[in-house]
Coordinates of C-alpha atoms in Angstrom, one line a residue:
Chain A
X1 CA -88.2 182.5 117.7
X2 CA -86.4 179.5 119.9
X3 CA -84.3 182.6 121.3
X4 CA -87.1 184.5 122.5
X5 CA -88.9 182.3 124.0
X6 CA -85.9 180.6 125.6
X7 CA -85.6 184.2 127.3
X8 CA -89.3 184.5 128.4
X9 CA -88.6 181.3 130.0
X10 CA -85.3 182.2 131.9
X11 CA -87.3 185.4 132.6
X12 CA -90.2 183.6 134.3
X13 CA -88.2 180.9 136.0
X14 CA -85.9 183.7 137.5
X15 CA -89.1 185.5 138.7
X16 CA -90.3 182.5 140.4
X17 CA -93.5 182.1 138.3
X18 CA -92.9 178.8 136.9
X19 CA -90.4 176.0 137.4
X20 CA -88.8 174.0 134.2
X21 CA -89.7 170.5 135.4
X22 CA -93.4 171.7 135.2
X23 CA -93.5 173.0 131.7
X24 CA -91.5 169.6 130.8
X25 CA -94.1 167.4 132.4
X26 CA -96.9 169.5 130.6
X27 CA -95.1 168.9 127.2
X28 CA -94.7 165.3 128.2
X29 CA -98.3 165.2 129.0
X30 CA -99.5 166.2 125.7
X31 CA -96.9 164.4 123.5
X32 CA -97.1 161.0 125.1
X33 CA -100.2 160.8 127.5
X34 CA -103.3 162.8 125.9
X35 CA -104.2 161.8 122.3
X36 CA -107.2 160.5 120.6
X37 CA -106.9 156.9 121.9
X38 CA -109.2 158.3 124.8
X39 CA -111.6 159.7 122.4
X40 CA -111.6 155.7 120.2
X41 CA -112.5 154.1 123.4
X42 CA -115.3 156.0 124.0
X43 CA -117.1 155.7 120.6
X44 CA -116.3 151.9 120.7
X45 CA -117.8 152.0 124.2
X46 CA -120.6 153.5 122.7
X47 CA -121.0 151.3 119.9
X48 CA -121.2 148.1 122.5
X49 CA -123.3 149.3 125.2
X50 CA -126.6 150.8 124.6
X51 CA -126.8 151.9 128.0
X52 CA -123.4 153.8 128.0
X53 CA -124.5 155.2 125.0
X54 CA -127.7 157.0 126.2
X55 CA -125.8 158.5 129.1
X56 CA -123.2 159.6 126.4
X57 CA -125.4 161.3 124.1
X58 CA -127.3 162.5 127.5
X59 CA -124.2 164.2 129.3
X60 CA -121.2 163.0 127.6
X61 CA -118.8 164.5 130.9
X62 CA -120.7 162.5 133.3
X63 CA -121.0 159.2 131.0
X64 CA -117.3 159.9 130.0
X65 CA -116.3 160.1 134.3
X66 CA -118.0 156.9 135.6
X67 CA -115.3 154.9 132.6
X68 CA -112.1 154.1 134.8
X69 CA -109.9 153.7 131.7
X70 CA -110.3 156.5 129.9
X71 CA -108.6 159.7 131.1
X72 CA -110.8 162.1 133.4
X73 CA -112.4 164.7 131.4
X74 CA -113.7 168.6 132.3
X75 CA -117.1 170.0 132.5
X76 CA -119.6 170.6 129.1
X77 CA -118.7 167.8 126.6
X78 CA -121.3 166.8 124.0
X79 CA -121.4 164.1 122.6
X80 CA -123.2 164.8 119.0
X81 CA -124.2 161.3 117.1
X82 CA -124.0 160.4 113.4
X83 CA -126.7 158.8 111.5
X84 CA -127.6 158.1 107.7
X85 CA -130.1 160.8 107.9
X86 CA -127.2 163.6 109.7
X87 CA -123.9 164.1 109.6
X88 CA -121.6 165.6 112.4
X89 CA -118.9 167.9 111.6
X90 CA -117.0 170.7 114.6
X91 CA -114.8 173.5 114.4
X92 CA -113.8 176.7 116.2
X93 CA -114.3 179.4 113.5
X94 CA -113.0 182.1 116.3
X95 CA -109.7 179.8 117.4
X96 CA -109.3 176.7 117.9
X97 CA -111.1 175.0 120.5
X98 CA -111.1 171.3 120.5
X99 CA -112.0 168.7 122.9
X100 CA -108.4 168.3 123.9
X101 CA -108.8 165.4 126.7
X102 CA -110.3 163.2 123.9
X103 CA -108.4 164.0 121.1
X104 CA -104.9 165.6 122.7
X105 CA -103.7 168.8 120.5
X106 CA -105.8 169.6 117.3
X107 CA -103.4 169.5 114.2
X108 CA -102.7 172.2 112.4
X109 CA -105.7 171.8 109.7
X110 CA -107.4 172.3 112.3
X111 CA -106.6 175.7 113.6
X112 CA -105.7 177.0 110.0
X113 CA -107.5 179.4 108.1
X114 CA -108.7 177.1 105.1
X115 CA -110.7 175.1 107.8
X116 CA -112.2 177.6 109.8
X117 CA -113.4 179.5 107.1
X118 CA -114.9 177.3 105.0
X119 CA -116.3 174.9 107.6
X120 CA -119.4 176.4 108.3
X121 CA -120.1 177.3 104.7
X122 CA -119.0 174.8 102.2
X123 CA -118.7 171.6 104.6
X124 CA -118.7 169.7 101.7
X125 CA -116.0 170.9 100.2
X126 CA -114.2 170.6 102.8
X127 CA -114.8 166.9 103.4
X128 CA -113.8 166.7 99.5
X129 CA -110.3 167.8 100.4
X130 CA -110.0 165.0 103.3
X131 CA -111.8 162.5 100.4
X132 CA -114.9 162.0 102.4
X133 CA -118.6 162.0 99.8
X134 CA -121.6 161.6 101.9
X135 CA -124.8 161.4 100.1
X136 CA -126.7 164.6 98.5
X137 CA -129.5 164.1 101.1
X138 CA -127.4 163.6 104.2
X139 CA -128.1 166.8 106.5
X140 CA -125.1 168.3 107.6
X141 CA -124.5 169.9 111.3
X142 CA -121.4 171.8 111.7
X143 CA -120.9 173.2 115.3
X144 CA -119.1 175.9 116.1
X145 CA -117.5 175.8 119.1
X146 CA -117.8 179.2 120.2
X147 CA -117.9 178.9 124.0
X148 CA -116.4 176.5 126.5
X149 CA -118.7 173.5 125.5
X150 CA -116.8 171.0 123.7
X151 CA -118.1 168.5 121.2
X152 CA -117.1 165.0 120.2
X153 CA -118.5 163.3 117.1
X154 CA -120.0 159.7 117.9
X155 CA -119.2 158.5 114.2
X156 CA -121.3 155.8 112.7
X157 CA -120.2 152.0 113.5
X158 CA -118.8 150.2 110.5
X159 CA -120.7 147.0 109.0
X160 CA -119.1 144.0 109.7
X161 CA -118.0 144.5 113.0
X162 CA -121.0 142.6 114.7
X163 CA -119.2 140.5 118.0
X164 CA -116.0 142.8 117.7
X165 CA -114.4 143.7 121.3
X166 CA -114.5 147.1 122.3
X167 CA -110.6 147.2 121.5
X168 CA -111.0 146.1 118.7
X169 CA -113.6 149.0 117.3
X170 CA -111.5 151.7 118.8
X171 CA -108.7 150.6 116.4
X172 CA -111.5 151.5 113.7
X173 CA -112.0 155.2 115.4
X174 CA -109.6 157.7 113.6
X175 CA -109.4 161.1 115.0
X176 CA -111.0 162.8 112.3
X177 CA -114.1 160.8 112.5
X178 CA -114.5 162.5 116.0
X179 CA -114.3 165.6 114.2
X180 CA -116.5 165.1 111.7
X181 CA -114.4 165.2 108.9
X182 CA -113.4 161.8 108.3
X183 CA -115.2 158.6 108.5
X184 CA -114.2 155.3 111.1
X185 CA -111.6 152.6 108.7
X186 CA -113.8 149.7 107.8
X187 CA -112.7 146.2 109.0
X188 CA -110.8 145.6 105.7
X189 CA -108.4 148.5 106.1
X190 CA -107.4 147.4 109.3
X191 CA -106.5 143.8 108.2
X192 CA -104.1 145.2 105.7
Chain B
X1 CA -112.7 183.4 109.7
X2 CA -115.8 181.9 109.5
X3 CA -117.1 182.3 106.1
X4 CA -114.4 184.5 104.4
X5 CA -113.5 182.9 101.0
X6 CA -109.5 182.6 99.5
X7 CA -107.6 180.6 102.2
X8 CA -107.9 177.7 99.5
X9 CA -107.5 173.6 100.4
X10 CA -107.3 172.5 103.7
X11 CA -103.9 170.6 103.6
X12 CA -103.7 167.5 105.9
X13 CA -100.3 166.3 107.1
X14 CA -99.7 162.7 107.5
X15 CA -98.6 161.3 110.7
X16 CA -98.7 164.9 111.7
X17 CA -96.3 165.3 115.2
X18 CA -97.5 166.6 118.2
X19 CA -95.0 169.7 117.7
X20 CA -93.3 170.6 114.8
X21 CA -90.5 172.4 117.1
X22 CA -89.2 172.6 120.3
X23 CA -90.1 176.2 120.9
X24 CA -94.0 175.1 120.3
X25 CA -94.4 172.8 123.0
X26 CA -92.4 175.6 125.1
X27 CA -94.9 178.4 124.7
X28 CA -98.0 176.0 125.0
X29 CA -96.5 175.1 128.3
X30 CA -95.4 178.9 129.3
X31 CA -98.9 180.0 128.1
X32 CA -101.3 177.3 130.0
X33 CA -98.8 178.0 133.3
X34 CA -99.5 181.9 133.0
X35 CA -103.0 180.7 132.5
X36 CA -103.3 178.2 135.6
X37 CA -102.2 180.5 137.6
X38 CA -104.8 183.3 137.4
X39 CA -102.0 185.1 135.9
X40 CA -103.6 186.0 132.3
X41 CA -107.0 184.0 131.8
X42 CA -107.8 182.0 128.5
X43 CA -110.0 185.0 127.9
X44 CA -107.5 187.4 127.5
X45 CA -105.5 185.0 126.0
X46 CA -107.6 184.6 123.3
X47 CA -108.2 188.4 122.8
X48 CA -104.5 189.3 123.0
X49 CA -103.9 186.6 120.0
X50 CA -107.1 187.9 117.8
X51 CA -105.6 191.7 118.5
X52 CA -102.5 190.7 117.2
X53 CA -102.1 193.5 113.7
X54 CA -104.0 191.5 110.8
X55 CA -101.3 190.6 108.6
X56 CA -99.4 189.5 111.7
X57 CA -102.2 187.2 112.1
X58 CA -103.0 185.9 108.9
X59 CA -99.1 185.4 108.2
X60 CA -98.2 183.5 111.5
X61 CA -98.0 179.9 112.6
X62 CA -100.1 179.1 115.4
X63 CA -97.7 178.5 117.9
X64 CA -96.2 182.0 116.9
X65 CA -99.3 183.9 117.4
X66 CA -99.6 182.4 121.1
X67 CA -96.1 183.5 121.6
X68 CA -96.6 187.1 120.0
X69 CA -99.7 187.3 122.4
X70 CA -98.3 186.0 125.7
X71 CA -94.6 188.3 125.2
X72 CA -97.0 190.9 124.4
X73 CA -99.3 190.3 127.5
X74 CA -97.0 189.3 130.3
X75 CA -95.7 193.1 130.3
X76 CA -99.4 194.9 129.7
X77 CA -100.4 192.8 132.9
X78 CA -97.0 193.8 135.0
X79 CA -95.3 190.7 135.2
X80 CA -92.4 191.4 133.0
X81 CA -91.2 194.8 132.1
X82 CA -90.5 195.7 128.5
X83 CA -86.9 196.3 130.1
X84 CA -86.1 192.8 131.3
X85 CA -87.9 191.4 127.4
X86 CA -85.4 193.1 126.2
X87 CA -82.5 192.2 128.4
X88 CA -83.9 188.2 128.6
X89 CA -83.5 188.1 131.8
X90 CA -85.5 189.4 135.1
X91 CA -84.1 192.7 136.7
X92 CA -86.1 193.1 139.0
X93 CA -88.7 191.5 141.6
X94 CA -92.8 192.2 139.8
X95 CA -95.7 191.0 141.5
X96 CA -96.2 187.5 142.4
X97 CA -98.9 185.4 140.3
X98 CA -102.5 185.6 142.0
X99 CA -101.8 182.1 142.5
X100 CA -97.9 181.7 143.0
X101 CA -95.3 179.5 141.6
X102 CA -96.1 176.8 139.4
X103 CA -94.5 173.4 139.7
X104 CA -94.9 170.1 139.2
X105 CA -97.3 169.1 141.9
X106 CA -100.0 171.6 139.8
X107 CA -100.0 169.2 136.8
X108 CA -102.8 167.3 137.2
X109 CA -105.0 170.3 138.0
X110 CA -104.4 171.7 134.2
X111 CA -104.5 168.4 132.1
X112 CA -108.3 168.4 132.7
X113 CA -110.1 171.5 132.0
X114 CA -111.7 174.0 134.4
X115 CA -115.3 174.2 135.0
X116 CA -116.8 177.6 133.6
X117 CA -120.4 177.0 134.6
X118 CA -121.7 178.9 137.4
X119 CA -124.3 179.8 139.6
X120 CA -127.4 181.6 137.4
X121 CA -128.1 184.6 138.7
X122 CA -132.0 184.8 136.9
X123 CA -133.5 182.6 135.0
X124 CA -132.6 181.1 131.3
X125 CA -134.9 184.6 129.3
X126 CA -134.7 181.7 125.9
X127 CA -136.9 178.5 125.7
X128 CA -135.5 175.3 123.6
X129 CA -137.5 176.0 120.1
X130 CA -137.6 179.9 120.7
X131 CA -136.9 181.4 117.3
X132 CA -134.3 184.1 118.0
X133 CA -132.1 186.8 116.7
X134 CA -128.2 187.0 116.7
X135 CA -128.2 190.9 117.9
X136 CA -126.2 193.2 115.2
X137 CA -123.1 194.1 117.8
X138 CA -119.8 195.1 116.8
X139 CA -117.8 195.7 120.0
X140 CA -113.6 196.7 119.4
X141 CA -113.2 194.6 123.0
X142 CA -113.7 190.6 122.8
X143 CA -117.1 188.8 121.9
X144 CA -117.7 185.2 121.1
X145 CA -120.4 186.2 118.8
X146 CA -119.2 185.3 115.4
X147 CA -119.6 187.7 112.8
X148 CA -121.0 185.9 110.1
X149 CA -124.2 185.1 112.1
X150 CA -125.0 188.8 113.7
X151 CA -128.3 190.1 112.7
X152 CA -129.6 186.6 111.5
X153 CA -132.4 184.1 113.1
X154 CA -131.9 181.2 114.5
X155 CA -133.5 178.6 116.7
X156 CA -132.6 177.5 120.3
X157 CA -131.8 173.7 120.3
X158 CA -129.9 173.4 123.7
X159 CA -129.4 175.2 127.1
X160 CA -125.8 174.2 128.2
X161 CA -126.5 176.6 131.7
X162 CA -125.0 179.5 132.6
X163 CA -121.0 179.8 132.3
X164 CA -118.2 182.4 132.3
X165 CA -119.1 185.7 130.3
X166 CA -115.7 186.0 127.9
X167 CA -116.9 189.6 126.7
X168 CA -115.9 191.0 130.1
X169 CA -113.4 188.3 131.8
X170 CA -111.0 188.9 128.8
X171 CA -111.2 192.7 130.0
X172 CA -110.4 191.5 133.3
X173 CA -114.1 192.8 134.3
X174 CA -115.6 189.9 136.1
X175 CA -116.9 186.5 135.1
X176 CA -120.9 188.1 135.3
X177 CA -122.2 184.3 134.1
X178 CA -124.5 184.1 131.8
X179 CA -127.2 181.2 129.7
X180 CA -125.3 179.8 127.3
X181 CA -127.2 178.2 124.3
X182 CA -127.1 176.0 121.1
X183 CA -128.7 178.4 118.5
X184 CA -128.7 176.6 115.4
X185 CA -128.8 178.3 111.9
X186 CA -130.0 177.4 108.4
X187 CA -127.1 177.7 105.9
X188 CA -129.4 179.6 103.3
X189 CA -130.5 182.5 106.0
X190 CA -126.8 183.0 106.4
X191 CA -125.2 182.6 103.1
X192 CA -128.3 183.4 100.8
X193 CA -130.5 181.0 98.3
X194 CA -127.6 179.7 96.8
X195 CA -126.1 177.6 100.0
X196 CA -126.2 174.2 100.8
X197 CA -129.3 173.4 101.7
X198 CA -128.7 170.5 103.5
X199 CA -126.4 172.4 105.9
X200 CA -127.4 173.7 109.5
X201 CA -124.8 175.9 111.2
X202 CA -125.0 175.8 115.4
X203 CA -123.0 178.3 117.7
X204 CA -122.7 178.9 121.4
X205 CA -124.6 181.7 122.3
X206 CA -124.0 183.6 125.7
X207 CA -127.7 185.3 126.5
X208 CA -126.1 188.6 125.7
X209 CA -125.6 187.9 122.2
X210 CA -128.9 186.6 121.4
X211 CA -132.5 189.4 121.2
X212 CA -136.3 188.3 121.2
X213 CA -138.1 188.3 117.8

């Protein structure tokens, strides 16, 4: 595999399509700049200012674009909220679309077959193998992202964070629970 | 895959790494660049990974099925002859990229995503509420239309506007935009009395895909 592909490169650089540097700085992008960080300051965000949150839940790419910290972010984010009465969960049953600017590169869970099959059918089982037990009457929403909208789960915000920073929270965001298929830490795993 | 049964536990890696090899974060590059630059669009990217032969795609890493795809389309578009795959190197002078060269100055435009809505060309035919039927299609080409959903009913919860039609940009025929919509299913009208019934199911629906009832 690392041969051929090192040959499509030379093939591509030689034809003038592409130059090296730029597929370096895309890989450097990815590994060290875009990663779910941007997604945990957004939910914390949400979870201290009403007002943000509204706009959020209202056009999440706006709400997302008037935030100077947080990396820019394309066109047709939702923002989808979790409450006791409904849980949130997203895949891409057809490949593997993922809201990349919030969360970086989905793992491979994500874009293997176990996942996308089974998400949209047995969602529970699914959150059994990441050790997640909501309760028998909790609704569950899966979305499948089957287009170029992109969807970000506002997860629910743990007790016993009342007066927490907004840094703070977003240490308490994991990845999965913008995916739906984990839950935020609580205050005590962070401590440890 | 939605819905098929067998593929057993979803296995979560620990600290999981960005790539698991150098090549990976090669052909992600290589393929966004051909992508960027009007080259081959994510439409036909997508397609030329889902025509990939079955067991090729079931039996392939992820990163292996974009590379299979883009080797694969880079010569059925003219950019690379089978030739110079062959000989790994360029032979010969092919035509230029509908939007030339791409270096480091093009970064930023490709770490956030493109717009795909557009201009509507008629109004939305769907109203949020409207009980609706997924149409029974079947096309060989590309659709976005998942098949565990076709010929089932569904409501409209959202209109996201009009965007990109994939079913004829992946064939290179045009972007003709079209509503897209949140049609949301109940679990037990796709997967019978014995399903969840706690679960709702939403897709994206392009206006196309979606009949009165």
């Amino acid at each position: 595999m690392q041969l051929r592909i090192r040959a499509l490169e030379t093939i591509l650089t030689e034809k003038g399509y592409v130059e090296p540097a730029a597929l370096d700085a895309i890989v450097e992008t990815y590994e060290t700049k875009i990663g779910p960080r941007n997604g945990a300051k957004v939910v914390a965000k949400a979870w201290t200012d009403p007002a943000f949150k509204k706009a959020l839940l209202d056009d999440a790419s706006r709400a997302i674009g008037t935030l100077g910290h947080v990396s820019r972010v394309g066109d047709h984010l939702i923002a989808v909220e979790n409450t006791p009465q409904r849980h949130n969960m997203v895949v891409c049953t057809l490949c593997s679309c993922y809201p990349w600017e919030m969360l970086g590169l989905p793992p491979v869970w994500y874009k293997a077959a176990p996942y996308r099959s089974r998400a949209v059918k047995d969602p529970r089982g699914v959150l059994a193998d990441f050790g997640v037990t909501l309760p028998q009457d909790t609704e569950i929403r899966v979305w499948d992202s089957t287009a170029e909208t992109r969807f970000l789960v506002l997860p629910m915000r743990p007790a016993g964070t009342g007066g927490w920073s907004e840094d703070k929270l977003a240490e308490l965001v994991t990845r999965d629970s913008m995916i739906g298929t984990g839950l935020p830490k609580n205050p005590a795993e962070l401590k440890s | 895959m939605g819905g098929m049964d067998g593929f057993g536990k979803v296995e979560v890696e620990q600290n999981e790494p960005t790539f698991h090899e150098d090549w990976e974060a090669r052909v992600m590059a290589i393929t966004r660049v051909m992508g960027a630059n009007g080259g081959i669009n994510i439409d036909m990217q997508r397609f030329g990974r889902e025509s990939l032969p079955p067991e090729v795609y079931l039996t392939s890493s992820y990163y292996r099925k974009w590379f299979l795809a883009i080797e694969k389309q880079v010569v059925e578009r003219g950019f690379v002859g089978a030739d110079e795959i062959a000989a790994g190197r360029s032979l010969r002078e092919t035509k230029p990229l509908p939007r030339g060269k791409f270096t480091l100055d093009d970064i930023k435009r490709i770490a956030v995503r493109g717009s795909f809505g557009r201009e509507p060309p008629k109004p939305a035919a769907f109203e949020i509420g409207e009980r609706v039927r997924a149409r029974n299609i079947n096309p060989v080409t590309h659709t976005r239309l998942p098949r565990y959903v076709r010929g089932h009913a569904g409501i409209v919860e959202r209109i996201n506007g009009c965007h990109v039609y994939p079913d004829t940009s992946a064939q290179g025929q045009g972007e003709h935009p079209q509503w897209l919509y949140t049609v949301v299913f109940d679990a037990r009208e796709l997967w019978g009395d014995d399903a969840d019934p706690t679960l709702k199911v939403s897709i994206e629906a392009f206006e196309p895909y979606l009949e009165k009832m």
